[in-house]
Coordinates of N, CA and C in Angstrom, one line a residue:
Chain A
D88 N -75.1 -17.6 2.3 CA -74.3 -16.4 2.3 C -75.2 -15.2 1.9
V89 N -74.8 -14.0 2.5 CA -75.5 -12.8 2.1 C -75.1 -12.4 0.8
V90 N -76.1 -12.2 -0.1 CA -75.8 -11.7 -1.5 C -75.9 -10.2 -1.5
M91 N -74.8 -9.5 -2.0 CA -74.8 -8.1 -2.1 C -75.0 -7.7 -3.6
T92 N -76.0 -6.9 -3.9 CA -76.2 -6.6 -5.3 C -76.1 -5.1 -5.5
Q93 N -75.1 -4.8 -6.4 CA -74.9 -3.4 -6.7 C -75.5 -3.0 -8.0
S94 N -75.9 -1.7 -8.1 CA -76.4 -1.2 -9.4 C -76.1 0.3 -9.5
P95 N -75.7 0.8 -10.6 CA -75.4 0.0 -11.8 C -74.0 -0.6 -11.7
L96 N -73.7 -1.5 -12.7 CA -72.4 -2.1 -12.7 C -71.4 -1.2 -13.5
S97 N -71.9 -0.3 -14.3 CA -71.1 0.6 -15.0 C -71.7 2.0 -14.9
L98 N -70.9 3.0 -14.6 CA -71.4 4.3 -14.4 C -70.6 5.4 -15.0
P99 N -70.9 5.8 -16.3 CA -70.2 6.9 -16.9 C -70.7 8.2 -16.4
V100 N -69.8 9.1 -15.9 CA -70.2 10.3 -15.3 C -69.4 11.5 -15.9
T101 N -70.0 12.6 -16.0 CA -69.4 13.8 -16.5 C -68.7 14.5 -15.3
L102 N -67.5 14.9 -15.5 CA -66.7 15.6 -14.4 C -67.6 16.7 -13.8
G103 N -67.6 16.7 -12.5 CA -68.3 17.8 -11.8 C -69.8 17.4 -11.5
Q104 N -70.2 16.3 -12.1 CA -71.6 15.9 -11.9 C -71.7 14.9 -10.8
P105 N -72.9 14.7 -10.2 CA -73.0 13.7 -9.1 C -73.1 12.3 -9.6
A106 N -72.8 11.4 -8.7 CA -72.9 10.0 -9.0 C -73.5 9.2 -7.8
S107 N -74.2 8.2 -8.1 CA -74.9 7.4 -7.0 C -74.8 5.9 -7.3
I108 N -74.4 5.1 -6.3 CA -74.3 3.7 -6.5 C -75.2 3.0 -5.4
S109 N -76.0 2.1 -5.9 CA -76.9 1.4 -4.9 C -76.4 0.0 -4.6
C110 N -76.6 -0.4 -3.4 CA -76.2 -1.7 -2.9 C -77.3 -2.3 -2.0
R111 N -77.7 -3.5 -2.4 CA -78.8 -4.1 -1.7 C -78.3 -5.5 -1.2
S112 N -78.7 -5.8 0.1 CA -78.3 -7.1 0.6 C -79.5 -8.0 0.7
S113 N -79.2 -9.3 0.7 CA -80.3 -10.3 0.7 C -80.9 -10.5 2.0
Q114 N -80.3 -9.9 3.1 CA -80.9 -10.0 4.4 C -80.4 -8.7 5.2
S115 N -81.1 -8.4 6.2 CA -80.7 -7.3 7.0 C -79.3 -7.3 7.5
L116 N -78.6 -6.2 7.5 CA -77.2 -6.1 7.9 C -77.1 -5.5 9.3
V117 N -78.2 -5.4 10.0 CA -78.2 -5.0 11.4 C -77.7 -6.1 12.3
D118 N -76.6 -5.8 13.0 CA -75.9 -6.9 13.8 C -76.6 -6.9 15.1
G119 N -76.3 -8.0 15.9 CA -76.9 -8.1 17.2 C -76.4 -7.0 18.2
D120 N -75.3 -6.4 17.8 CA -74.9 -5.3 18.7 C -75.5 -3.9 18.3
G121 N -76.4 -4.0 17.3 CA -77.1 -2.8 16.9 C -76.4 -2.0 15.8
N122 N -75.2 -2.4 15.5 CA -74.5 -1.8 14.4 C -74.8 -2.4 13.0
T123 N -74.7 -1.6 12.0 CA -74.9 -2.1 10.6 C -73.5 -2.0 9.9
Y124 N -72.9 -3.2 9.7 CA -71.6 -3.2 9.2 C -71.5 -3.3 7.6
L125 N -71.9 -2.1 7.1 CA -71.8 -2.0 5.6 C -70.7 -1.0 5.3
T126 N -69.8 -1.5 4.5 CA -68.6 -0.7 4.1 C -68.5 -0.5 2.6
W127 N -68.0 0.6 2.2 CA -67.7 1.0 0.8 C -66.2 1.1 0.6
F128 N -65.8 0.4 -0.5 CA -64.4 0.5 -0.9 C -64.3 1.1 -2.3
Q129 N -63.2 1.7 -2.5 CA -62.8 2.2 -3.8 C -61.5 1.5 -4.2
Q130 N -61.5 1.0 -5.5 CA -60.3 0.4 -6.0 C -59.9 1.1 -7.3
R131 N -58.9 2.0 -7.2 CA -58.4 2.6 -8.4 C -57.7 1.6 -9.3
P132 N -57.6 1.9 -10.6 CA -56.9 1.0 -11.5 C -55.5 0.7 -11.0
G133 N -55.2 -0.6 -10.9 CA -53.8 -1.1 -10.5 C -53.5 -0.9 -9.0
Q134 N -54.5 -0.6 -8.2 CA -54.2 -0.3 -6.8 C -55.0 -1.3 -5.9
S135 N -54.6 -1.4 -4.7 CA -55.3 -2.1 -3.7 C -56.6 -1.4 -3.3
P136 N -57.6 -2.2 -2.7 CA -58.8 -1.5 -2.3 C -58.5 -0.5 -1.2
R137 N -59.3 0.5 -1.1 CA -59.2 1.6 -0.1 C -60.6 1.7 0.6
R138 N -60.7 1.7 1.9 CA -62.0 1.9 2.5 C -62.4 3.4 2.5
L139 N -63.6 3.6 2.0 CA -64.1 5.0 2.0 C -65.1 5.3 3.2
V140 N -65.9 4.3 3.4 CA -67.0 4.5 4.4 C -67.2 3.2 5.2
Y141 N -67.4 3.4 6.5 CA -67.7 2.2 7.3 C -69.0 2.5 8.1
K142 N -69.6 1.4 8.5 CA -70.9 1.4 9.2 C -71.8 2.4 8.6
V143 N -72.0 2.2 7.3 CA -73.0 2.8 6.4 C -72.7 4.3 6.0
S144 N -72.3 5.1 7.0 CA -72.2 6.5 6.7 C -71.0 7.2 7.3
N145 N -70.1 6.5 7.9 CA -68.9 7.1 8.5 C -67.7 7.1 7.5
R146 N -67.3 8.3 7.2 CA -66.2 8.5 6.2 C -64.9 8.1 6.9
E147 N -64.0 7.4 6.2 CA -62.7 7.1 6.6 C -61.9 8.4 6.7
S148 N -61.0 8.5 7.6 CA -60.1 9.7 7.7 C -59.4 9.9 6.4
G149 N -59.4 11.1 6.0 CA -58.7 11.5 4.7 C -59.6 11.4 3.5
V150 N -60.8 10.8 3.6 CA -61.6 10.7 2.4 C -62.4 12.0 2.2
P151 N -62.3 12.5 1.0 CA -63.0 13.8 0.7 C -64.5 13.8 1.0
D152 N -65.0 14.9 1.5 CA -66.4 14.9 1.9 C -67.4 14.9 0.7
R153 N -66.9 14.8 -0.5 CA -67.8 14.6 -1.6 C -68.4 13.2 -1.6
F154 N -67.7 12.3 -0.9 CA -68.2 10.9 -0.7 C -69.1 10.9 0.5
S155 N -70.3 10.3 0.3 CA -71.2 10.1 1.5 C -71.9 8.8 1.3
G156 N -72.2 8.1 2.4 CA -72.9 6.9 2.5 C -74.2 7.0 3.3
S157 N -75.2 6.3 2.8 CA -76.5 6.3 3.6 C -77.2 5.0 3.4
G158 N -78.3 4.9 4.1 CA -79.1 3.6 4.0 C -79.3 3.0 5.4
S159 N -80.0 1.9 5.3 CA -80.3 1.1 6.5 C -80.9 -0.2 6.1
G160 N -80.8 -1.2 7.0 CA -81.4 -2.5 6.8 C -80.8 -3.3 5.7
T161 N -81.4 -3.2 4.5 CA -80.9 -3.9 3.3 C -80.6 -3.0 2.1
D162 N -80.8 -1.7 2.3 CA -80.7 -0.8 1.2 C -79.7 0.3 1.4
F163 N -78.7 0.4 0.6 CA -77.6 1.4 0.9 C -77.2 2.1 -0.4
T164 N -76.6 3.3 -0.1 CA -76.2 4.1 -1.3 C -74.9 4.8 -1.0
L165 N -74.0 4.9 -2.0 CA -72.8 5.7 -2.0 C -73.0 6.8 -3.0
K166 N -72.8 8.1 -2.5 CA -73.0 9.2 -3.4 C -71.7 10.0 -3.5
I167 N -71.4 10.4 -4.7 CA -70.3 11.3 -4.9 C -70.9 12.6 -5.4
S168 N -70.7 13.7 -4.7 CA -71.5 14.9 -4.9 C -71.0 15.6 -6.3
A169 N -69.8 15.5 -6.6 CA -69.2 16.1 -7.8 C -68.0 15.3 -8.2
V170 N -68.1 14.4 -9.2 CA -67.1 13.5 -9.6 C -65.8 14.2 -10.1
E171 N -64.7 13.8 -9.6 CA -63.4 14.3 -10.0 C -62.7 13.2 -10.8
A172 N -61.7 13.6 -11.5 CA -60.9 12.6 -12.3 C -60.3 11.5 -11.5
E173 N -59.9 11.8 -10.3 CA -59.3 10.8 -9.4 C -60.3 9.8 -8.9
D174 N -61.6 10.0 -9.1 CA -62.6 9.1 -8.6 C -62.8 7.9 -9.5
V175 N -62.1 7.8 -10.7 CA -62.3 6.7 -11.6 C -61.8 5.4 -10.9
G176 N -62.6 4.4 -11.1 CA -62.2 3.1 -10.5 C -63.4 2.3 -10.3
V177 N -63.2 1.2 -9.5 CA -64.4 0.3 -9.2 C -64.7 0.5 -7.7
Y178 N -66.0 0.6 -7.4 CA -66.5 0.7 -6.1 C -67.2 -0.5 -5.6
Y179 N -66.9 -1.0 -4.4 CA -67.5 -2.2 -3.9 C -68.2 -1.9 -2.6
C180 N -69.4 -2.4 -2.4 CA -70.0 -2.5 -1.0 C -69.6 -3.8 -0.5
M181 N -69.6 -3.9 0.9 CA -69.2 -5.1 1.6 C -70.0 -5.2 2.9
Q182 N -70.5 -6.4 3.2 CA -71.2 -6.5 4.5 C -70.3 -7.3 5.4
G183 N -70.1 -6.8 6.6 CA -69.3 -7.4 7.6 C -70.2 -7.8 8.8
T184 N -71.4 -8.1 8.6 CA -72.3 -8.5 9.7 C -72.4 -10.0 9.8
H185 N -72.6 -10.7 8.7 CA -72.8 -12.1 8.6 C -71.6 -12.8 8.0
W186 N -71.0 -13.8 8.7 CA -69.9 -14.5 8.1 C -70.4 -15.6 7.1
P187 N -69.9 -15.7 5.9 CA -68.7 -15.0 5.4 C -69.0 -13.6 5.0
W188 N -68.2 -12.7 5.2 CA -68.3 -11.3 4.7 C -68.3 -11.4 3.2
T189 N -69.2 -10.6 2.6 CA -69.3 -10.7 1.2 C -69.4 -9.3 0.5
F190 N -68.9 -9.2 -0.7 CA -68.8 -8.0 -1.5 C -69.9 -8.0 -2.6
G191 N -70.3 -6.8 -3.0 CA -71.0 -6.6 -4.2 C -70.1 -6.9 -5.4
Q192 N -70.7 -6.9 -6.6 CA -70.0 -7.2 -7.8 C -69.0 -6.1 -8.2
G193 N -69.3 -4.9 -7.7 CA -68.4 -3.8 -8.1 C -69.2 -2.9 -9.1
T194 N -68.9 -1.6 -9.0 CA -69.5 -0.6 -10.0 C -68.3 0.2 -10.5
K195 N -68.2 0.1 -11.8 CA -67.0 0.8 -12.5 C -67.4 2.2 -12.8
V196 N -66.8 3.2 -12.2 CA -67.0 4.6 -12.5 C -66.0 5.1 -13.5
E197 N -66.5 5.7 -14.5 CA -65.6 6.2 -15.6 C -66.1 7.6 -16.0
I198 N -65.2 8.3 -16.6 CA -65.5 9.7 -17.0 C -66.0 9.6 -18.5
K199 N -67.1 10.3 -18.7 CA -67.7 10.4 -20.0 C -66.8 11.1 -21.0
Chain B
E108 N -45.1 4.6 10.0 CA -45.9 4.4 8.8 C -46.3 2.9 8.8
V109 N -47.6 2.6 8.7 CA -48.1 1.2 8.6 C -47.7 0.7 7.2
Q110 N -47.2 -0.5 7.2 CA -46.9 -1.2 6.0 C -47.3 -2.7 6.1
L111 N -47.9 -3.2 5.0 CA -48.2 -4.6 4.9 C -47.6 -5.0 3.6
V112 N -46.7 -6.0 3.6 CA -46.0 -6.4 2.4 C -46.1 -7.9 2.2
E113 N -46.9 -8.3 1.2 CA -47.1 -9.7 0.9 C -46.0 -10.2 0.0
S114 N -45.7 -11.5 0.2 CA -44.7 -12.2 -0.7 C -45.1 -13.6 -0.8
G115 N -44.4 -14.3 -1.7 CA -44.6 -15.8 -1.8 C -45.5 -16.2 -2.9
G116 N -46.1 -15.3 -3.7 CA -46.9 -15.7 -4.8 C -46.1 -16.3 -5.9
G117 N -46.8 -16.9 -6.9 CA -46.0 -17.4 -8.0 C -46.9 -18.4 -8.8
L118 N -46.3 -19.1 -9.7 CA -47.0 -20.1 -10.6 C -46.9 -21.5 -9.9
V119 N -48.0 -22.1 -9.8 CA -48.1 -23.4 -9.1 C -49.0 -24.3 -10.0
Q120 N -48.6 -25.6 -10.0 CA -49.5 -26.5 -10.7 C -50.7 -26.9 -9.9
P121 N -51.8 -27.2 -10.6 CA -53.0 -27.7 -9.9 C -52.6 -28.8 -9.0
G122 N -53.2 -28.8 -7.8 CA -52.9 -29.8 -6.7 C -51.7 -29.4 -5.9
G123 N -51.0 -28.4 -6.3 CA -49.8 -28.0 -5.5 C -50.1 -27.2 -4.3
S124 N -49.0 -26.7 -3.7 CA -49.1 -25.9 -2.4 C -48.3 -24.7 -2.5
L125 N -48.6 -23.7 -1.7 CA -47.9 -22.5 -1.7 C -48.1 -21.8 -0.3
R126 N -47.1 -21.1 0.2 CA -47.3 -20.3 1.4 C -47.1 -18.9 1.1
V127 N -48.1 -18.1 1.3 CA -48.0 -16.7 1.1 C -47.8 -16.0 2.5
S128 N -47.0 -15.0 2.5 CA -46.7 -14.3 3.8 C -47.0 -12.8 3.7
C129 N -47.2 -12.2 4.8 CA -47.4 -10.8 4.9 C -46.6 -10.2 6.1
A130 N -45.7 -9.4 5.8 CA -44.9 -8.7 6.8 C -45.5 -7.4 7.2
A131 N -45.7 -7.3 8.5 CA -46.4 -6.0 9.0 C -45.4 -5.2 9.7
S132 N -45.5 -3.9 9.6 CA -44.7 -3.0 10.3 C -45.5 -1.7 10.6
G133 N -45.0 -0.9 11.6 CA -45.6 0.4 11.8 C -46.7 0.4 12.8
F134 N -47.1 -0.8 13.3 CA -48.1 -0.8 14.3 C -47.9 -2.1 15.2
T135 N -48.6 -2.2 16.3 CA -48.5 -3.3 17.2 C -49.3 -4.5 16.6
F136 N -48.6 -5.3 15.9 CA -49.3 -6.4 15.1 C -50.1 -7.3 16.0
S137 N -49.6 -7.6 17.1 CA -50.3 -8.5 18.0 C -51.6 -8.0 18.6
S138 N -51.9 -6.8 18.3 CA -53.2 -6.2 18.9 C -54.3 -6.2 17.9
Y139 N -54.1 -6.7 16.7 CA -55.2 -6.6 15.7 C -55.5 -7.9 15.0
W140 N -56.8 -8.1 14.8 CA -57.3 -9.1 13.8 C -56.6 -8.8 12.5
M141 N -56.3 -9.8 11.8 CA -55.8 -9.7 10.4 C -56.6 -10.5 9.5
S142 N -56.6 -10.2 8.2 CA -57.4 -10.9 7.2 C -56.7 -11.1 5.9
W143 N -57.2 -12.0 5.1 CA -56.8 -12.3 3.7 C -58.0 -12.1 2.8
V144 N -57.8 -11.3 1.8 CA -58.9 -11.1 0.8 C -58.2 -11.4 -0.6
R145 N -59.0 -12.0 -1.5 CA -58.4 -12.3 -2.8 C -59.2 -11.7 -3.9
Q146 N -58.6 -11.6 -5.1 CA -59.2 -11.0 -6.3 C -58.7 -11.7 -7.5
A147 N -59.6 -12.5 -8.1 CA -59.2 -13.2 -9.4 C -59.0 -12.1 -10.4
P148 N -58.1 -12.4 -11.4 CA -57.8 -11.4 -12.4 C -59.0 -10.8 -13.1
G149 N -59.2 -9.5 -13.1 CA -60.3 -8.9 -13.7 C -61.6 -9.1 -13.0
K150 N -61.6 -9.6 -11.8 CA -62.9 -9.9 -11.1 C -63.0 -9.2 -9.8
G151 N -64.0 -9.5 -9.1 CA -64.3 -8.8 -7.8 C -63.5 -9.3 -6.7
L152 N -63.9 -8.8 -5.5 CA -63.2 -9.2 -4.3 C -63.9 -10.3 -3.5
E153 N -63.1 -11.2 -2.9 CA -63.6 -12.2 -2.0 C -62.9 -12.3 -0.7
W154 N -63.7 -12.2 0.4 CA -63.1 -12.3 1.7 C -62.7 -13.7 2.0
V155 N -61.5 -14.0 2.3 CA -61.0 -15.4 2.5 C -61.0 -15.8 3.9
A156 N -60.4 -15.1 4.8 CA -60.3 -15.5 6.2 C -59.9 -14.4 7.1
N157 N -60.3 -14.6 8.4 CA -59.9 -13.6 9.5 C -59.2 -14.4 10.5
I158 N -58.2 -13.8 11.2 CA -57.6 -14.5 12.4 C -57.5 -13.5 13.5
R159 N -57.9 -14.0 14.7 CA -57.8 -13.2 15.9 C -56.4 -12.8 16.3
Q160 N -56.3 -11.8 17.2 CA -54.9 -11.4 17.6 C -54.0 -12.5 18.0
D161 N -54.5 -13.4 18.8 CA -53.6 -14.4 19.3 C -53.7 -15.7 18.5
G162 N -54.5 -15.7 17.4 CA -54.6 -16.9 16.6 C -55.6 -17.9 17.1
S163 N -56.3 -17.6 18.2 CA -57.2 -18.6 18.8 C -58.5 -18.7 18.1
E164 N -58.8 -17.8 17.2 CA -60.1 -17.9 16.4 C -59.8 -17.6 15.0
I165 N -60.2 -18.4 14.1 CA -59.9 -18.2 12.6 C -61.2 -18.5 11.9
Q166 N -61.6 -17.6 11.0 CA -62.8 -17.8 10.2 C -62.4 -18.0 8.7
Y167 N -63.0 -19.0 8.0 CA -62.7 -19.2 6.6 C -64.0 -19.2 5.8
V168 N -63.9 -18.7 4.6 CA -65.0 -18.8 3.7 C -65.1 -20.3 3.3
D169 N -66.3 -20.8 3.0 CA -66.5 -22.2 2.7 C -65.6 -22.7 1.6
S170 N -65.4 -21.9 0.6 CA -64.7 -22.3 -0.6 C -63.2 -22.7 -0.4
V171 N -62.7 -22.3 0.8 CA -61.3 -22.6 1.1 C -61.1 -23.5 2.3
K172 N -62.2 -23.8 3.0 CA -62.1 -24.6 4.2 C -61.5 -25.9 3.9
G173 N -60.5 -26.4 4.7 CA -59.9 -27.6 4.5 C -58.7 -27.6 3.6
R174 N -58.5 -26.5 2.9 CA -57.4 -26.4 2.0 C -56.5 -25.2 2.3
F175 N -57.0 -24.2 2.9 CA -56.3 -23.0 3.3 C -56.1 -23.0 4.8
T176 N -54.9 -22.6 5.3 CA -54.7 -22.4 6.7 C -54.0 -21.1 6.9
V177 N -54.7 -20.3 7.8 CA -54.1 -19.0 8.2 C -53.4 -19.1 9.5
S178 N -52.3 -18.5 9.6 CA -51.6 -18.5 10.9 C -50.8 -17.1 11.0
R179 N -50.3 -16.9 12.2 CA -49.6 -15.7 12.4 C -48.4 -15.9 13.4
D180 N -47.4 -15.1 13.3 CA -46.3 -15.2 14.2 C -46.2 -13.7 14.8
N181 N -46.7 -13.5 15.9 CA -46.7 -12.1 16.5 C -45.3 -11.7 16.8
A182 N -44.4 -12.6 17.2 CA -43.0 -12.2 17.5 C -42.3 -11.7 16.3
K183 N -42.8 -12.2 15.1 CA -42.1 -11.7 13.8 C -43.0 -10.8 13.0
N184 N -44.1 -10.4 13.6 CA -45.0 -9.5 12.9 C -45.4 -10.0 11.5
S185 N -45.8 -11.2 11.5 CA -46.0 -11.8 10.2 C -47.3 -12.6 10.2
L186 N -48.0 -12.6 9.0 CA -49.2 -13.3 8.8 C -49.0 -14.3 7.6
F187 N -49.6 -15.4 7.7 CA -49.3 -16.4 6.7 C -50.6 -17.0 6.2
L188 N -50.5 -17.5 4.9 CA -51.6 -18.2 4.3 C -51.0 -19.4 3.6
Q189 N -51.3 -20.6 4.2 CA -50.8 -21.8 3.5 C -52.0 -22.3 2.6
I190 N -51.7 -22.5 1.4 CA -52.7 -22.9 0.4 C -52.3 -24.3 -0.2
N191 N -53.2 -25.2 0.1 CA -52.9 -26.6 -0.4 C -54.0 -27.0 -1.5
S192 N -53.7 -28.1 -2.2 CA -54.6 -28.6 -3.2 C -55.2 -27.5 -4.1
L193 N -54.2 -26.7 -4.6 CA -54.6 -25.6 -5.4 C -55.4 -25.9 -6.6
R194 N -56.3 -25.1 -6.9 CA -57.2 -25.2 -8.1 C -57.1 -24.0 -9.0
A195 N -57.5 -24.2 -10.2 CA -57.4 -23.0 -11.2 C -58.2 -21.8 -10.6
E196 N -59.3 -22.1 -9.9 CA -60.1 -21.0 -9.4 C -59.5 -20.3 -8.2
D197 N -58.3 -20.8 -7.7 CA -57.6 -20.1 -6.7 C -56.7 -19.0 -7.2
T198 N -56.6 -19.0 -8.6 CA -55.7 -18.0 -9.2 C -56.3 -16.6 -8.8
A199 N -55.4 -15.8 -8.2 CA -55.9 -14.5 -7.7 C -54.7 -13.7 -7.1
V200 N -55.0 -12.4 -7.0 CA -54.1 -11.6 -6.1 C -54.6 -11.8 -4.7
Y201 N -53.7 -12.1 -3.8 CA -54.0 -12.3 -2.4 C -53.6 -11.0 -1.6
Y202 N -54.5 -10.4 -1.0 CA -54.2 -9.2 -0.2 C -54.3 -9.5 1.3
C203 N -53.3 -9.0 2.0 CA -53.3 -9.0 3.5 C -53.9 -7.7 3.9
T204 N -54.8 -7.7 4.9 CA -55.4 -6.4 5.3 C -55.5 -6.4 6.8
R205 N -55.3 -5.2 7.4 CA -55.7 -5.0 8.8 C -57.0 -4.2 8.7
F206 N -58.1 -5.0 8.8 CA -59.4 -4.4 8.5 C -60.1 -4.3 9.9
S207 N -60.9 -3.2 10.0 CA -61.8 -3.0 11.1 C -63.1 -2.7 10.6
R208 N -64.1 -3.3 11.2 CA -65.5 -3.0 10.8 C -65.9 -1.6 11.4
G209 N -65.1 -1.1 12.3 CA -65.4 0.2 12.9 C -64.4 1.3 12.5
P210 N -64.1 2.2 13.5 CA -63.4 3.4 13.1 C -61.9 3.2 13.0
L211 N -61.3 2.1 13.5 CA -59.9 1.9 13.4 C -59.5 1.9 11.9
Q212 N -58.4 2.7 11.6 CA -58.0 2.8 10.2 C -57.7 1.5 9.5
N213 N -58.0 1.4 8.3 CA -57.8 0.2 7.5 C -56.5 0.3 6.7
Y214 N -55.8 -0.9 6.6 CA -54.6 -0.9 5.8 C -54.6 -2.2 4.9
W215 N -54.1 -2.0 3.7 CA -54.0 -3.1 2.8 C -52.6 -3.2 2.2
G216 N -52.2 -4.4 2.0 CA -50.9 -4.6 1.2 C -51.1 -4.4 -0.2
Q217 N -50.1 -4.6 -1.0 CA -50.1 -4.4 -2.4 C -50.6 -5.7 -3.1
G218 N -50.6 -6.8 -2.4 CA -51.1 -8.0 -3.0 C -50.0 -8.8 -3.6
T219 N -50.2 -10.2 -3.6 CA -49.2 -11.1 -4.3 C -50.1 -12.0 -5.2
L220 N -49.6 -12.2 -6.4 CA -50.4 -13.0 -7.4 C -50.0 -14.5 -7.3
V221 N -51.0 -15.3 -7.1 CA -50.9 -16.7 -7.1 C -51.6 -17.2 -8.4
T222 N -50.8 -17.9 -9.2 CA -51.4 -18.4 -10.5 C -51.3 -19.9 -10.5
V223 N -52.4 -20.6 -10.7 CA -52.5 -22.0 -10.7 C -52.7 -22.5 -12.1
S224 N -51.7 -23.1 -12.7 CA -51.8 -23.5 -14.1 C -50.8 -24.6 -14.3
S225 N -51.1 -25.5 -15.2 CA -50.2 -26.5 -15.6 C -49.3 -26.1 -16.9

C-alpha cells in the first residue's frame, strides 16, 4: 500500500499567519491517465471530512482562496495564506491513484 | 440539496454482525460511485470500499476483505455495508461518501458509530 506521510502532525499557528502542511507519498501518484490524484481534506472538530483540494491544486467549490495546494510526483503541500479561527481542525492528504486509497496521519491545526 | 444519512450503527459483540445503511437524496444516486470510509475514535481516516454505479465492481481494503460486503439498491437510493465477524479494531465511525477524484462535488454523511465490545 502507498504510505502517505504528513508533517508536522501538530501545527500551532497565530491568527493571520500562514501555515504549511507537507505530504509525501511512498511512490509516485501520477496515474496512467496522466492525472495525480492527491486530495486534501479538512475535518473540523465533531464534523465529517470536507474536501478542500483535488488533483493536487484544484480548490473545491466554496473553499476560500486562502487554501492552496501544490506539488508533484511524491511531494505535496497544502498552504493556508492567513489562518482564521474557523481553520482549526485536522487536515488529511489522501491518494486516490493506487488502490487501496490511503490517507496521511493527519495534521492538527490549532491557534496559538 | 444532497443528503447522505447513515444509520444502523450500535454496540455489537466480537464475532457479531451488523448492517449499516446510507440513505441518499438530492441527486441521481444510480449515476455515482459510492464509498465507505471509517474513522476509529480519536484516530485517522481509512478508506474501506468503493462500489460502481451498478454494483458490478467493488473494491475493498485488504483489512476487511471477506468480512465486509458493500451493496446498493438504486431503486431505493440506498447504500449498504454488511459487516461480519466483527473485531474490536472495527470500532469506528463509518461514513458514506459520494466521492470523486475529480471536479464533481464531494458529499459526506454524518457517520454512524459501530462499537465492537463484549
